[in-house]
Short mmCIF file of C-alpha atoms in Angstrom, two decimals:
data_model
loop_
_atom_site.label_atom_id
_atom_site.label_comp_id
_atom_site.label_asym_id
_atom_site.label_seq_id
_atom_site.Cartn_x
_atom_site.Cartn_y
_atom_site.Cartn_z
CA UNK E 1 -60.82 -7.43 -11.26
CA UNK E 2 -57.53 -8.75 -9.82
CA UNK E 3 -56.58 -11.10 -6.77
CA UNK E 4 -54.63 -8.24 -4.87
CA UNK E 5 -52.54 -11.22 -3.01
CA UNK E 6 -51.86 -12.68 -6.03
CA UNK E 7 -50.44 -9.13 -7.27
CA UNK E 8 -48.36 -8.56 -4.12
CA UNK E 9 -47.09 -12.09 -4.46
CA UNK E 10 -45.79 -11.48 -7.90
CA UNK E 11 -44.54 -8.06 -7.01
CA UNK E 12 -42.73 -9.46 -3.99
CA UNK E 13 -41.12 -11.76 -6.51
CA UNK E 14 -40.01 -9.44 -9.02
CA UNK E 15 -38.52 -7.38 -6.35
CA UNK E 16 -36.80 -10.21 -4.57
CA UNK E 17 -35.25 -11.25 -7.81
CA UNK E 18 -34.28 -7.89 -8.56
CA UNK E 19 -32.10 -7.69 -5.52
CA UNK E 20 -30.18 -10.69 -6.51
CA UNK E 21 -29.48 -9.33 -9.35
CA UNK E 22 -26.04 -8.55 -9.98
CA UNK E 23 -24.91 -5.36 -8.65
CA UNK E 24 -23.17 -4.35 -11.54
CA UNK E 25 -24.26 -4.74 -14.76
CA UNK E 26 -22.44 -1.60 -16.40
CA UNK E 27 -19.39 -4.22 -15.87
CA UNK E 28 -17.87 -2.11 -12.93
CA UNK E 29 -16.85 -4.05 -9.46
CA UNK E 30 -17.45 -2.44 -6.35
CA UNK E 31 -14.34 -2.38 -4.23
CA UNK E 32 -13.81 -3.77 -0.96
CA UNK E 33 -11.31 -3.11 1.46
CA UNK E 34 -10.25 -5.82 3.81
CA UNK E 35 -8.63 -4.58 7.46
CA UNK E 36 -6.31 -6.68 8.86
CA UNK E 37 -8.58 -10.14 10.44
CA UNK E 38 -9.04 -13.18 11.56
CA UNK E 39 -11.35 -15.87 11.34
CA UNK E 40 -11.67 -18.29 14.42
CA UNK E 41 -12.82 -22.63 15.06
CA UNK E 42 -14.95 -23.01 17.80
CA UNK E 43 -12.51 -24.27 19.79
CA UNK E 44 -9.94 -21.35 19.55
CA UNK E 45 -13.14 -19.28 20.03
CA UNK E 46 -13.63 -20.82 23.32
CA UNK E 47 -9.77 -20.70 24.44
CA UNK E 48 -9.84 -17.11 23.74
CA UNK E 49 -13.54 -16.47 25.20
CA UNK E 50 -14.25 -18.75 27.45
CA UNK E 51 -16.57 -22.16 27.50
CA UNK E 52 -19.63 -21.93 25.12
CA UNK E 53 -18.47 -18.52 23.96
CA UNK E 54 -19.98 -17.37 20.69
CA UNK E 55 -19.58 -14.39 18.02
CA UNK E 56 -22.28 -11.55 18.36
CA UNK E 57 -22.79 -9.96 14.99
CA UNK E 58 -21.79 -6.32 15.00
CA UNK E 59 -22.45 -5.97 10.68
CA UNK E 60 -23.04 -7.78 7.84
CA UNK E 61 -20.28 -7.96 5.50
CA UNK E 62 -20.85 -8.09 1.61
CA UNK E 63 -20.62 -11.76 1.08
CA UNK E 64 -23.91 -13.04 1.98
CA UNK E 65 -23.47 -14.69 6.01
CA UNK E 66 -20.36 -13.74 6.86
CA UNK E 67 -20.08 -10.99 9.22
CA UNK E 68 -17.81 -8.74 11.85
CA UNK E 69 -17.86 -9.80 15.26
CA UNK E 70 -18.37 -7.22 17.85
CA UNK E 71 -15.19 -9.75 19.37
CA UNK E 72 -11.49 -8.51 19.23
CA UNK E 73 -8.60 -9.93 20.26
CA UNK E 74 -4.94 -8.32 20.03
CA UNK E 75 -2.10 -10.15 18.18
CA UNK E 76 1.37 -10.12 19.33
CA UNK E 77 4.59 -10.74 17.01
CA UNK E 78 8.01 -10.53 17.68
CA UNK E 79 8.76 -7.03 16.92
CA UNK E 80 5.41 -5.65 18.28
CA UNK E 81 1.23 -5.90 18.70
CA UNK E 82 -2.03 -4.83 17.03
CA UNK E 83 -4.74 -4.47 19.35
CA UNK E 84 -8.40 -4.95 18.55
CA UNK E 85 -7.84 -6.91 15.57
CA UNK E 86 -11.86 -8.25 14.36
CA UNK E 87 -13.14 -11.48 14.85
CA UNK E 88 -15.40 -12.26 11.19
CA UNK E 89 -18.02 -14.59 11.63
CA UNK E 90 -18.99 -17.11 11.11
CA UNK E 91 -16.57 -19.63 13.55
CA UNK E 92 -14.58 -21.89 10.28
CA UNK E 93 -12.57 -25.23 10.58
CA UNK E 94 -9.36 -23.58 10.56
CA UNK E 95 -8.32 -20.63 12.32
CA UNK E 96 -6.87 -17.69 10.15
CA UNK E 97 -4.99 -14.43 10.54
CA UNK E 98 -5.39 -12.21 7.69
CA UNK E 99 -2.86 -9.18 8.11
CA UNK E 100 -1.42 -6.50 5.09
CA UNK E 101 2.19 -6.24 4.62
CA UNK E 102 2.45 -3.04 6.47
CA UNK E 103 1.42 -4.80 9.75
CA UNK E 104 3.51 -7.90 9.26
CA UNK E 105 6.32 -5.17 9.81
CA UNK E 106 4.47 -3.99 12.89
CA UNK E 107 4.80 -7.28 14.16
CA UNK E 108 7.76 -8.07 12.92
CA UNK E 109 6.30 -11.43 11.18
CA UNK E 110 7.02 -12.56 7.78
CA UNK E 111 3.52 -14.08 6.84
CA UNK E 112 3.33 -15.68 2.53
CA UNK E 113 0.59 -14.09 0.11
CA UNK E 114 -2.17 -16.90 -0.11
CA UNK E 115 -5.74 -17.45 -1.16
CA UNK E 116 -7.85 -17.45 2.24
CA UNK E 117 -7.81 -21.22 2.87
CA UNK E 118 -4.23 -21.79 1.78
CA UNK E 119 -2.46 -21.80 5.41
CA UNK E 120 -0.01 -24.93 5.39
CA UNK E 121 3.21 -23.82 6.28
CA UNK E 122 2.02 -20.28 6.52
CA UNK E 123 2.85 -17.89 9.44
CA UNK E 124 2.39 -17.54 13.56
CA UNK E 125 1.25 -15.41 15.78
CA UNK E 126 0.30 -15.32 19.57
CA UNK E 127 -3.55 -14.22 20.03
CA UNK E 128 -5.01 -12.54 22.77
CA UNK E 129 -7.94 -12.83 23.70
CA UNK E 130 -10.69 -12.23 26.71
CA UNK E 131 -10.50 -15.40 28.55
CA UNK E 132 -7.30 -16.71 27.36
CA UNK E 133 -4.36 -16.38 24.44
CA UNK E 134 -3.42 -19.24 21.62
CA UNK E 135 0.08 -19.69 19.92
CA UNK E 136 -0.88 -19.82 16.52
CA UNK E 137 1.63 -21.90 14.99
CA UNK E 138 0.50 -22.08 11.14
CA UNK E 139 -2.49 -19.42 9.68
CA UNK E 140 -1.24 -16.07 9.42
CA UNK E 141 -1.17 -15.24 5.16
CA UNK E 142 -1.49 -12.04 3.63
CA UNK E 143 -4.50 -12.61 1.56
CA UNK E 144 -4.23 -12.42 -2.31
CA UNK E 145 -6.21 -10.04 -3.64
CA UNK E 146 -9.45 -11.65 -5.25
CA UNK E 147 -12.92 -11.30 -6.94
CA UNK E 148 -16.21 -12.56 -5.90
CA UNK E 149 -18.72 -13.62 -8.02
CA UNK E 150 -21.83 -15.36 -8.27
CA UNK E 151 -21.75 -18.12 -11.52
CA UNK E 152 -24.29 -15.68 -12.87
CA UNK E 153 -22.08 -12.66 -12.67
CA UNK E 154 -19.27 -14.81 -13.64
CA UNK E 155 -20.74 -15.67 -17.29
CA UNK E 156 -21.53 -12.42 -17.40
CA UNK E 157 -17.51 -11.25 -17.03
CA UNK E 158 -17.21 -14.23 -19.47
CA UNK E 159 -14.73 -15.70 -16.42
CA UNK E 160 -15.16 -18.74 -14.06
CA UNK E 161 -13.70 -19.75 -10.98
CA UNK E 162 -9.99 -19.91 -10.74
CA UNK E 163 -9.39 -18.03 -13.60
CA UNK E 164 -6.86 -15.16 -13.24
CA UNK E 165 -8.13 -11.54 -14.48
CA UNK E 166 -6.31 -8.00 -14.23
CA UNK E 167 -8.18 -4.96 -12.49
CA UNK E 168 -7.83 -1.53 -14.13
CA UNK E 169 -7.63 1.47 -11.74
CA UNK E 170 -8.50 5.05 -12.84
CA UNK E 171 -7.62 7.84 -11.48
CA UNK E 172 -4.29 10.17 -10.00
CA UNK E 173 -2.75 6.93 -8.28
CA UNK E 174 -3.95 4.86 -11.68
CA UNK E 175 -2.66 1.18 -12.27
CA UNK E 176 -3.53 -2.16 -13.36
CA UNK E 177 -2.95 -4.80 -10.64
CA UNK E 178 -2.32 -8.53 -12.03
CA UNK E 179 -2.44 -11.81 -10.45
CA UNK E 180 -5.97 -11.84 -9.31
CA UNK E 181 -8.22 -14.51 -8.80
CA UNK E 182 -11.78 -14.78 -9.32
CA UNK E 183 -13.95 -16.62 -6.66
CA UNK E 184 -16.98 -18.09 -7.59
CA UNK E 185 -20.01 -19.93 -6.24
CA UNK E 186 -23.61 -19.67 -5.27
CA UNK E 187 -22.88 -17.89 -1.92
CA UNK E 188 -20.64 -15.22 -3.38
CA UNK E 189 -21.65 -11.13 -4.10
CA UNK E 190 -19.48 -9.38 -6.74
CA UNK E 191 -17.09 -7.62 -4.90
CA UNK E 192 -13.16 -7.01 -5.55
CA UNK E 193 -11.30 -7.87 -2.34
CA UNK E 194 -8.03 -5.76 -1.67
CA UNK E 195 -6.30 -5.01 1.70
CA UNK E 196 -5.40 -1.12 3.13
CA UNK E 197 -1.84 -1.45 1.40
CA UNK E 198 -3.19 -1.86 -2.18
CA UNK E 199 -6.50 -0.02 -1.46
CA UNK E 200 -3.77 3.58 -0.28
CA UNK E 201 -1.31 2.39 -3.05
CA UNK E 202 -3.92 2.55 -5.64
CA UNK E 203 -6.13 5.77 -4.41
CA UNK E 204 -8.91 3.17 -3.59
CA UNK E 205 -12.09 3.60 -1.40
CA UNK E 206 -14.48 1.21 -0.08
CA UNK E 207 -17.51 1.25 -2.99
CA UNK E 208 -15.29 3.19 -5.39
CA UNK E 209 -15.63 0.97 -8.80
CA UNK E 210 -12.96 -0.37 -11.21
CA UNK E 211 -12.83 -2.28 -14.33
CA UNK E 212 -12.05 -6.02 -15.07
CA UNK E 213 -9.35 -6.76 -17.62
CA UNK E 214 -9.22 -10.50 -18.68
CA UNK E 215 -5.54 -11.76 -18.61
CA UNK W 1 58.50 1.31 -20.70
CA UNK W 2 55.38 3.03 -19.33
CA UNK W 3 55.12 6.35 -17.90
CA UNK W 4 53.74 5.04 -14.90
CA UNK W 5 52.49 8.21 -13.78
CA UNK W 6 50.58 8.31 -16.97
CA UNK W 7 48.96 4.71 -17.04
CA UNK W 8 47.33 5.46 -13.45
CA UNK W 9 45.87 8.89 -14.76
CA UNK W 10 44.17 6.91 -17.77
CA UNK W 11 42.93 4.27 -15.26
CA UNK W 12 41.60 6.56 -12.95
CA UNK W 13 39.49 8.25 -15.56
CA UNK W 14 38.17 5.25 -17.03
CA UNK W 15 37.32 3.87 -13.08
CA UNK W 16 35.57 7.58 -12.54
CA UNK W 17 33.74 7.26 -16.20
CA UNK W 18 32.30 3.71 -15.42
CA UNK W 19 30.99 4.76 -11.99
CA UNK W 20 29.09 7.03 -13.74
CA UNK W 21 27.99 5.00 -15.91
CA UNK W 22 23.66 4.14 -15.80
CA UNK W 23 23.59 1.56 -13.14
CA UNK W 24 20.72 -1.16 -14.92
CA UNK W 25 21.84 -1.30 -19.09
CA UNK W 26 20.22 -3.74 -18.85
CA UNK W 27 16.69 -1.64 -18.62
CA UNK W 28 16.10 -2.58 -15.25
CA UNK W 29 15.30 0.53 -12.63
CA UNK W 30 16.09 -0.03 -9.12
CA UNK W 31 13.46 0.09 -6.18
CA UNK W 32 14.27 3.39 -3.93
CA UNK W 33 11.29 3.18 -1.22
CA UNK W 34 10.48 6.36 0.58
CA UNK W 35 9.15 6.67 3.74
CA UNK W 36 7.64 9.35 5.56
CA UNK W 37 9.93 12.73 5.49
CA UNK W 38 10.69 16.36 5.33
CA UNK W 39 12.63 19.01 3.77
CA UNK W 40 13.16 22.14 5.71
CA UNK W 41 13.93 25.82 5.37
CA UNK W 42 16.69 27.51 6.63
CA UNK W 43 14.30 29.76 9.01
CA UNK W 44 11.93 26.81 10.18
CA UNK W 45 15.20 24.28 10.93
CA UNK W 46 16.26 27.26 13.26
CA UNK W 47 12.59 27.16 14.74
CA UNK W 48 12.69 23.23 15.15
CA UNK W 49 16.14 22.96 16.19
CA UNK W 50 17.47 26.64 17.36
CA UNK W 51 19.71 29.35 16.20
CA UNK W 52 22.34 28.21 14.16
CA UNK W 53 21.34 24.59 13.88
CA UNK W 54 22.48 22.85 10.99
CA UNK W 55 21.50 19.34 9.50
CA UNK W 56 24.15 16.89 10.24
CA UNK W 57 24.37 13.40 8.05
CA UNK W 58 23.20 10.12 8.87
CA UNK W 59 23.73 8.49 5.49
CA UNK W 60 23.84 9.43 1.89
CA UNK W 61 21.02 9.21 -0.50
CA UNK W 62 20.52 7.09 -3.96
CA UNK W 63 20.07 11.46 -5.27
CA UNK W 64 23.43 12.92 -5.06
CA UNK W 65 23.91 15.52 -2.43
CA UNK W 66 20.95 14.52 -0.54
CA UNK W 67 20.98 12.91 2.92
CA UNK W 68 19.20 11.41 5.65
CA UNK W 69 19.73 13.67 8.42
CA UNK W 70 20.24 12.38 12.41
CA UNK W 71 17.59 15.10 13.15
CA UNK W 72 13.85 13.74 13.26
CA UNK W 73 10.73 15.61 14.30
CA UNK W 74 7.50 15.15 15.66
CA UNK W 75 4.24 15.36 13.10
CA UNK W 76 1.11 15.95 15.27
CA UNK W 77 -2.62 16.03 12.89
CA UNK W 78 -6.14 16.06 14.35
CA UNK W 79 -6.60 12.27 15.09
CA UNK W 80 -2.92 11.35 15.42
CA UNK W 81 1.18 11.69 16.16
CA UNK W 82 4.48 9.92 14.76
CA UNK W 83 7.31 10.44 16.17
CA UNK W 84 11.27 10.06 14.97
CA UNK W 85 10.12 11.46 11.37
CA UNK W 86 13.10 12.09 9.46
CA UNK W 87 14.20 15.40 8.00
CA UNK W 88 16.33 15.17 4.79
CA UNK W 89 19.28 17.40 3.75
CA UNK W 90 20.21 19.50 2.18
CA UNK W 91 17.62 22.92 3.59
CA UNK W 92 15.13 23.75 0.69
CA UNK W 93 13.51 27.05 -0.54
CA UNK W 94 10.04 25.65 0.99
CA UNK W 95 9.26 23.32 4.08
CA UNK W 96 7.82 19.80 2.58
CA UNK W 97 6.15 17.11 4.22
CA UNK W 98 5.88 13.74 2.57
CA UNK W 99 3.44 11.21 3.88
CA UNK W 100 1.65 7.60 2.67
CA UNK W 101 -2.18 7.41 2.48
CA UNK W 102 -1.79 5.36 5.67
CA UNK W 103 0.18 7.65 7.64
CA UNK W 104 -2.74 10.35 6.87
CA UNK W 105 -5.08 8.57 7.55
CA UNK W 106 -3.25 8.10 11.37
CA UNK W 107 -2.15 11.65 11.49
CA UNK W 108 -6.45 12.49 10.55
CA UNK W 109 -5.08 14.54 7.29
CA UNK W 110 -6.14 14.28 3.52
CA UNK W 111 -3.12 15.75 1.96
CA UNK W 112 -3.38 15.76 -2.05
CA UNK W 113 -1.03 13.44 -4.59
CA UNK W 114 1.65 15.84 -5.44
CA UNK W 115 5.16 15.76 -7.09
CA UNK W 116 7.62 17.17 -5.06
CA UNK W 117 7.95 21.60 -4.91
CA UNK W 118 4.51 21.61 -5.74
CA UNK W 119 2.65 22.46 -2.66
CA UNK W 120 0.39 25.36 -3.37
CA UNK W 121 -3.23 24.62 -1.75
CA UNK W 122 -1.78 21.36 -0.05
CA UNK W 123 -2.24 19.88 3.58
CA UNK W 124 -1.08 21.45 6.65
CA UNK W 125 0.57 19.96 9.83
CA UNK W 126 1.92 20.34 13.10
CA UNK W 127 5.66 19.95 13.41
CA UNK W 128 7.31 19.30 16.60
CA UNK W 129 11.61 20.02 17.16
CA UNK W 130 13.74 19.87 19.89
CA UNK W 131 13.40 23.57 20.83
CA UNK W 132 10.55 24.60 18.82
CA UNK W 133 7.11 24.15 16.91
CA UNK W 134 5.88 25.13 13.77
CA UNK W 135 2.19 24.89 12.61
CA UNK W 136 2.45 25.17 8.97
CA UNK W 137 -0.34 25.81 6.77
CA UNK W 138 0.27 24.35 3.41
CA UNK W 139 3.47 21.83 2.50
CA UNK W 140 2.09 18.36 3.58
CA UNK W 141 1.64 16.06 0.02
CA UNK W 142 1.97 12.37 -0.71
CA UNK W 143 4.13 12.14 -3.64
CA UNK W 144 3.52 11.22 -6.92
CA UNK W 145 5.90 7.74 -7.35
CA UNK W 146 8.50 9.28 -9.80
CA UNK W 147 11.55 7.90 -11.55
CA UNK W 148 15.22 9.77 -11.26
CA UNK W 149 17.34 9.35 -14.40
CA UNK W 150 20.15 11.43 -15.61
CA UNK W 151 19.60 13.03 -19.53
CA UNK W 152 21.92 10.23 -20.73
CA UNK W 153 19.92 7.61 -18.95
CA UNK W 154 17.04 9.16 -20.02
CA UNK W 155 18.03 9.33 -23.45
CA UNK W 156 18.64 5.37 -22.77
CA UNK W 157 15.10 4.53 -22.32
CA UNK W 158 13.29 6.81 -25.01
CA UNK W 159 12.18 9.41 -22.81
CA UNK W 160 12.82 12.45 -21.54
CA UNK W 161 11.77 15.03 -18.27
CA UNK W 162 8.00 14.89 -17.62
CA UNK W 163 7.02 12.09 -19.76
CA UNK W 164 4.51 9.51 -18.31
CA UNK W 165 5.23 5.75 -18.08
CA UNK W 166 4.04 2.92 -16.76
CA UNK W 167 5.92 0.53 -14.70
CA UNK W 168 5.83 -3.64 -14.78
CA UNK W 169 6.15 -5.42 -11.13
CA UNK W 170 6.82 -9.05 -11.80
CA UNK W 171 5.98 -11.93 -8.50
CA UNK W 172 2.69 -12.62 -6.83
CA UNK W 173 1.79 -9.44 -6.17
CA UNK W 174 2.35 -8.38 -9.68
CA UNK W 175 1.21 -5.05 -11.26
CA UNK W 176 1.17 -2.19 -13.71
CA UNK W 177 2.02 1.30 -11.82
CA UNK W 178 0.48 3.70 -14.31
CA UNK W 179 0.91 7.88 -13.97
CA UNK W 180 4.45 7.54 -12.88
CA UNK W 181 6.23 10.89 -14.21
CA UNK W 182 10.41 11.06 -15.41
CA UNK W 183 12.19 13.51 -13.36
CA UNK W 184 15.67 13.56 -15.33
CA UNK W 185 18.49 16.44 -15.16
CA UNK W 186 21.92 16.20 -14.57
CA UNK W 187 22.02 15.68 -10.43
CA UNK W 188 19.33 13.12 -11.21
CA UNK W 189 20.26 9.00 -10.66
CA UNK W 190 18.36 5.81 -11.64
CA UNK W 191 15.88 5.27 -9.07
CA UNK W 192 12.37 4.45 -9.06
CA UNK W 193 10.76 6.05 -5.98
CA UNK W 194 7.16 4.73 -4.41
CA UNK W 195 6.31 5.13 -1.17
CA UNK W 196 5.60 2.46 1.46
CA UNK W 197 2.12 1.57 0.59
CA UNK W 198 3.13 1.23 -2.67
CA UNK W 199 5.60 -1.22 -2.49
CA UNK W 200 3.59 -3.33 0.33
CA UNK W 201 1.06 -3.56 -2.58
CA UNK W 202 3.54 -4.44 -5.67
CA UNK W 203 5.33 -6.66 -3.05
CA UNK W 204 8.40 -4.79 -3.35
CA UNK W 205 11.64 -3.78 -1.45
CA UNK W 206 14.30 -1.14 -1.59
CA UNK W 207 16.80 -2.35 -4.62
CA UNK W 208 14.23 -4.79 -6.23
CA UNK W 209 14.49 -3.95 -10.11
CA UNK W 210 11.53 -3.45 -12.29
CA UNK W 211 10.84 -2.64 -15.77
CA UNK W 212 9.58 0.55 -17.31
CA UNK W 213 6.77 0.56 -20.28
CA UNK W 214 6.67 3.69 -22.18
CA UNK W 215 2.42 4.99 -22.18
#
């Protein structure tokens, strides 16, 4: 009575759609925590790894691509060093440190809050790495905390890219942080990026769920 | 013309009234950070630091009569140490151990969100002193961020002991700190205290002044 393939191929469909659907449609974004980072070029990769080095994948990472290395390096300030700091993949065209403000005392650095991207006149650090060790002399930011979106999930929050929204946290440690950016475009998951400082100051787990407040 | 004797009285009491005047009429609360610390009994000081030993000052603190002490200990949990961890004076009815989120998560604890003298069911710890240990069971919190005020003070800003505010952080890393409780009586001083994490996530440092919003 039916073409079985042609079931399975619509089934597959449905299904595939289904899991591009946005994860959230109760309006809740998942949380997640960013560790202190950095993302390498190709040529910084090799410096620190040797000729023709390249990242091994250790996990996915929430937006679609990117990935943790199974490749650390240790970073060195002034004041003191962070050992087996992660390598995300993949390699980009600028090399970036992404630290909290808690290690930038560690370090004894003095790194600006800025959109992953933004480095000019941002911070240094010395890298360490297998093969060899960089002085980083612009690229160390403490990221700003963000949202990710795809431009469906974005009409859905009624938001688009660029815009700036508040977050609204529940719970014993409850607050409302401001000043957050929403980044959007066809390779981006919903998912609220914050680093260890504002995940601890805010009682936050990875996965744990908040609530978007337009500004 | 003037007794002279007289005229310096007056002027001395006016000088002693305006120092204790509130500090911020203006509304503003000052930043007091807090990092890691304990408060000691009488009987586990002399454990730590031997018969007899007494807490001798470093410096005063923003509370009056309290004081960072020279003496520092050694906290030892199940994953981790930190050393030089500063006791603070005067001795207290009940030992008290006051962490950040990120120092548990070092020392391998999960201590609850407490106020301060309210320790019953809380985390445990080891604590290392010059001439002696302690392993003590229950006393190990992260504190509930608080604000000191006098009753006058108080009285200045609407609210009184035990209320619950919020608290406005203007700059790039700008927030709302909701659930912060008013601890007022008469040793009490304008002071707004968060702990590390929290002020690496609201961008702030010790004397920055921020605005309260009544809940």
């Amino acid at each position: 009575m039916y073409d079985e393939k042609l079931v399975r191929s619509i089934v597959k469909e449905v299904l595939d759609k289904l899991s591009l659907a946005p994860r959230a449609p109760s309006g809740k974004i998942p949380v997640g925590l960013s560790n202190r980072h950095l993302h390498l070029t190709t040529k910084d990769l090799e410096i620190l790894f040797g000729k023709g080095a390249k990242l091994t994948k250790l996990r996915d990472l929430s937006q679609p691509g990117q990935f943790a290395a199974n490749e650390t390096v240790t970073l060195v300030g002034p004041k003191g060093r962070m050992d087996k700091v992660r390598i995300l993949g993949p390699v980009r065209k600028e090399t970036q440190v992404e630290v909290s403000r808690t290690d930038s005392y560690i370090l004894g650095i003095k790194p600006p809050v800025r959109i992953s991207g933004d480095i000019k006149g941002s911070g240094g650090i010395k890298i360490i790495g297998h093969k060899g060790e960089i002085d980083l002399r612009e690229g160390v930011i403490i990221a700003q905390r963000h949202i990710h979106m795809s431009p469906d999930e974005a009409r859905g929050f009624g938001v688009k890219d660029g815009d700036i929204v508040k977050v609204k946290v529940a719970g014993e440690r409850a607050l409302i942080f401001d000043n957050i950016i929403i980044r959007s475009g066809p390779t981006h998951k919903l998912d609220f990026h914050i680093d260890i400082d504002e995940a601890n100051a805010a009682g936050l787990s990875q996965g744990d769920l908040i609530e978007i407040i337009k500004s």
